[in-house]
Amino acid sequence: MGLFSEPEPQKVEVKGHLLKCPICGEELFYEREAQLNTAVASFFNFDWTNPSATCLVCANCTHISWFLGECD
């Protein structure tokens, strides 16, 4: 079983290039979305207004690569 119970890690292309982990060279990643919280929005309970990022987690070493918005 991998780091996450669903789905299986996948190869990912970013701007037409196959992504490889900068730490171990792995080509398989788990994809997750994360919200980029700011202190002001959190203070006023407006966290939902913050932008989100795509996080690609290496299936081998668990290094996280962050991309603002969606990878395409």
C-alpha atoms as a printed R data frame, in Angstrom:
   type eleno elety resid chain resno       x      y       z
1  ATOM     1    CA   MET     A     1   0.000  0.000   0.000
2  ATOM     2    CA   GLY     A     2   1.300  3.479  -0.929
3  ATOM     3    CA   LEU     A     3   1.307  6.722   0.929
4  ATOM     4    CA   PHE     A     4  -2.376  7.326   0.197
5  ATOM     5    CA   SER     A     5  -5.147  4.724   0.012
6  ATOM     6    CA   GLU     A     6  -6.542  6.131  -3.262
7  ATOM     7    CA   PRO     A     7  -5.857  6.464  -6.247
8  ATOM     8    CA   GLU     A     8  -2.668  4.919  -7.580
9  ATOM     9    CA   PRO     A     9   0.274  7.196  -8.357
10 ATOM    10    CA   GLN     A    10   0.489  8.430 -11.952
11 ATOM    11    CA   LYS     A    11   2.999  9.910 -14.369
12 ATOM    12    CA   VAL     A    12   2.422 13.644 -14.716
13 ATOM    13    CA   GLU     A    13   3.235 16.075 -17.516
14 ATOM    14    CA   VAL     A    14   3.815 19.754 -16.763
15 ATOM    15    CA   LYS     A    15   3.919 22.086 -19.775
16 ATOM    16    CA   GLY     A    16   4.518 19.093 -22.044
17 ATOM    17    CA   HIS     A    17   7.394 17.636 -19.985
18 ATOM    18    CA   LEU     A    18   7.302 14.438 -17.938
19 ATOM    19    CA   LEU     A    19   7.788 15.403 -14.298
20 ATOM    20    CA   LYS     A    20  10.562 13.663 -12.391
21 ATOM    21    CA   CYS     A    21  11.155 14.075  -8.682
22 ATOM    22    CA   PRO     A    22  14.070 16.483  -8.150
23 ATOM    23    CA   ILE     A    23  15.245 14.396  -5.178
24 ATOM    24    CA   CYS     A    24  15.128 10.753  -6.307
25 ATOM    25    CA   GLY     A    25  14.169 10.854 -10.009
26 ATOM    26    CA   GLU     A    26  10.873  8.961  -9.552
27 ATOM    27    CA   GLU     A    27   8.244  9.467 -12.282
28 ATOM    28    CA   LEU     A    28   5.124  8.494 -10.305
29 ATOM    29    CA   PHE     A    29   3.205 11.002  -8.179
30 ATOM    30    CA   TYR     A    30   0.079 11.285  -6.060
31 ATOM    31    CA   GLU     A    31  -1.893 14.436  -6.846
32 ATOM    32    CA   ARG     A    32  -3.539 16.512  -4.134
33 ATOM    33    CA   GLU     A    33  -4.940 20.023  -3.855
34 ATOM    34    CA   ALA     A    34  -3.991 22.386  -1.026
35 ATOM    35    CA   GLN     A    35  -5.341 25.770  -0.069
36 ATOM    36    CA   LEU     A    36  -2.843 28.600   0.342
37 ATOM    37    CA   ASN     A    37  -4.051 30.301   3.510
38 ATOM    38    CA   THR     A    38  -3.257 33.898   4.376
39 ATOM    39    CA   ALA     A    39  -3.348 35.415   7.845
40 ATOM    40    CA   VAL     A    40  -5.860 38.128   6.923
41 ATOM    41    CA   ALA     A    41  -8.351 35.761   5.281
42 ATOM    42    CA   SER     A    42  -8.026 33.301   8.179
43 ATOM    43    CA   PHE     A    43  -8.565 36.072  10.744
44 ATOM    44    CA   PHE     A    44 -11.866 37.046   9.098
45 ATOM    45    CA   ASN     A    45 -12.872 33.390   8.387
46 ATOM    46    CA   PHE     A    46 -12.581 33.913   4.631
47 ATOM    47    CA   ASP     A    47 -10.178 31.042   3.973
48 ATOM    48    CA   TRP     A    48 -12.332 29.939   1.051
49 ATOM    49    CA   THR     A    49 -11.203 33.068  -0.857
50 ATOM    50    CA   ASN     A    50  -7.560 31.977  -0.837
51 ATOM    51    CA   PRO     A    51  -6.045 30.457  -3.993
52 ATOM    52    CA   SER     A    52  -5.318 26.746  -4.172
53 ATOM    53    CA   ALA     A    53  -2.265 24.839  -5.349
54 ATOM    54    CA   THR     A    54  -1.731 21.437  -6.889
55 ATOM    55    CA   CYS     A    55   0.621 19.277  -4.841
56 ATOM    56    CA   LEU     A    56   2.377 16.362  -6.479
57 ATOM    57    CA   VAL     A    57   3.765 13.924  -3.914
58 ATOM    58    CA   CYS     A    58   6.564 11.628  -5.064
59 ATOM    59    CA   ALA     A    59   5.495  7.986  -4.751
60 ATOM    60    CA   ASN     A    60   9.039  7.005  -3.709
61 ATOM    61    CA   CYS     A    61  10.532  9.623  -1.359
62 ATOM    62    CA   THR     A    62   7.365 11.714  -0.624
63 ATOM    63    CA   HIS     A    63   8.961 15.003  -1.732
64 ATOM    64    CA   ILE     A    64   6.161 17.504  -2.467
65 ATOM    65    CA   SER     A    65   6.252 19.674  -5.595
66 ATOM    66    CA   TRP     A    66   3.843 22.630  -5.454
67 ATOM    67    CA   PHE     A    67   2.184 24.260  -8.474
68 ATOM    68    CA   LEU     A    68  -0.030 27.315  -8.233
69 ATOM    69    CA   GLY     A    69  -3.346 26.282  -9.762
70 ATOM    70    CA   GLU     A    70  -3.620 23.214 -11.972
71 ATOM    71    CA   CYS     A    71  -0.756 21.568 -13.836
72 ATOM    72    CA   ASP     A    72  -1.268 21.598 -17.590
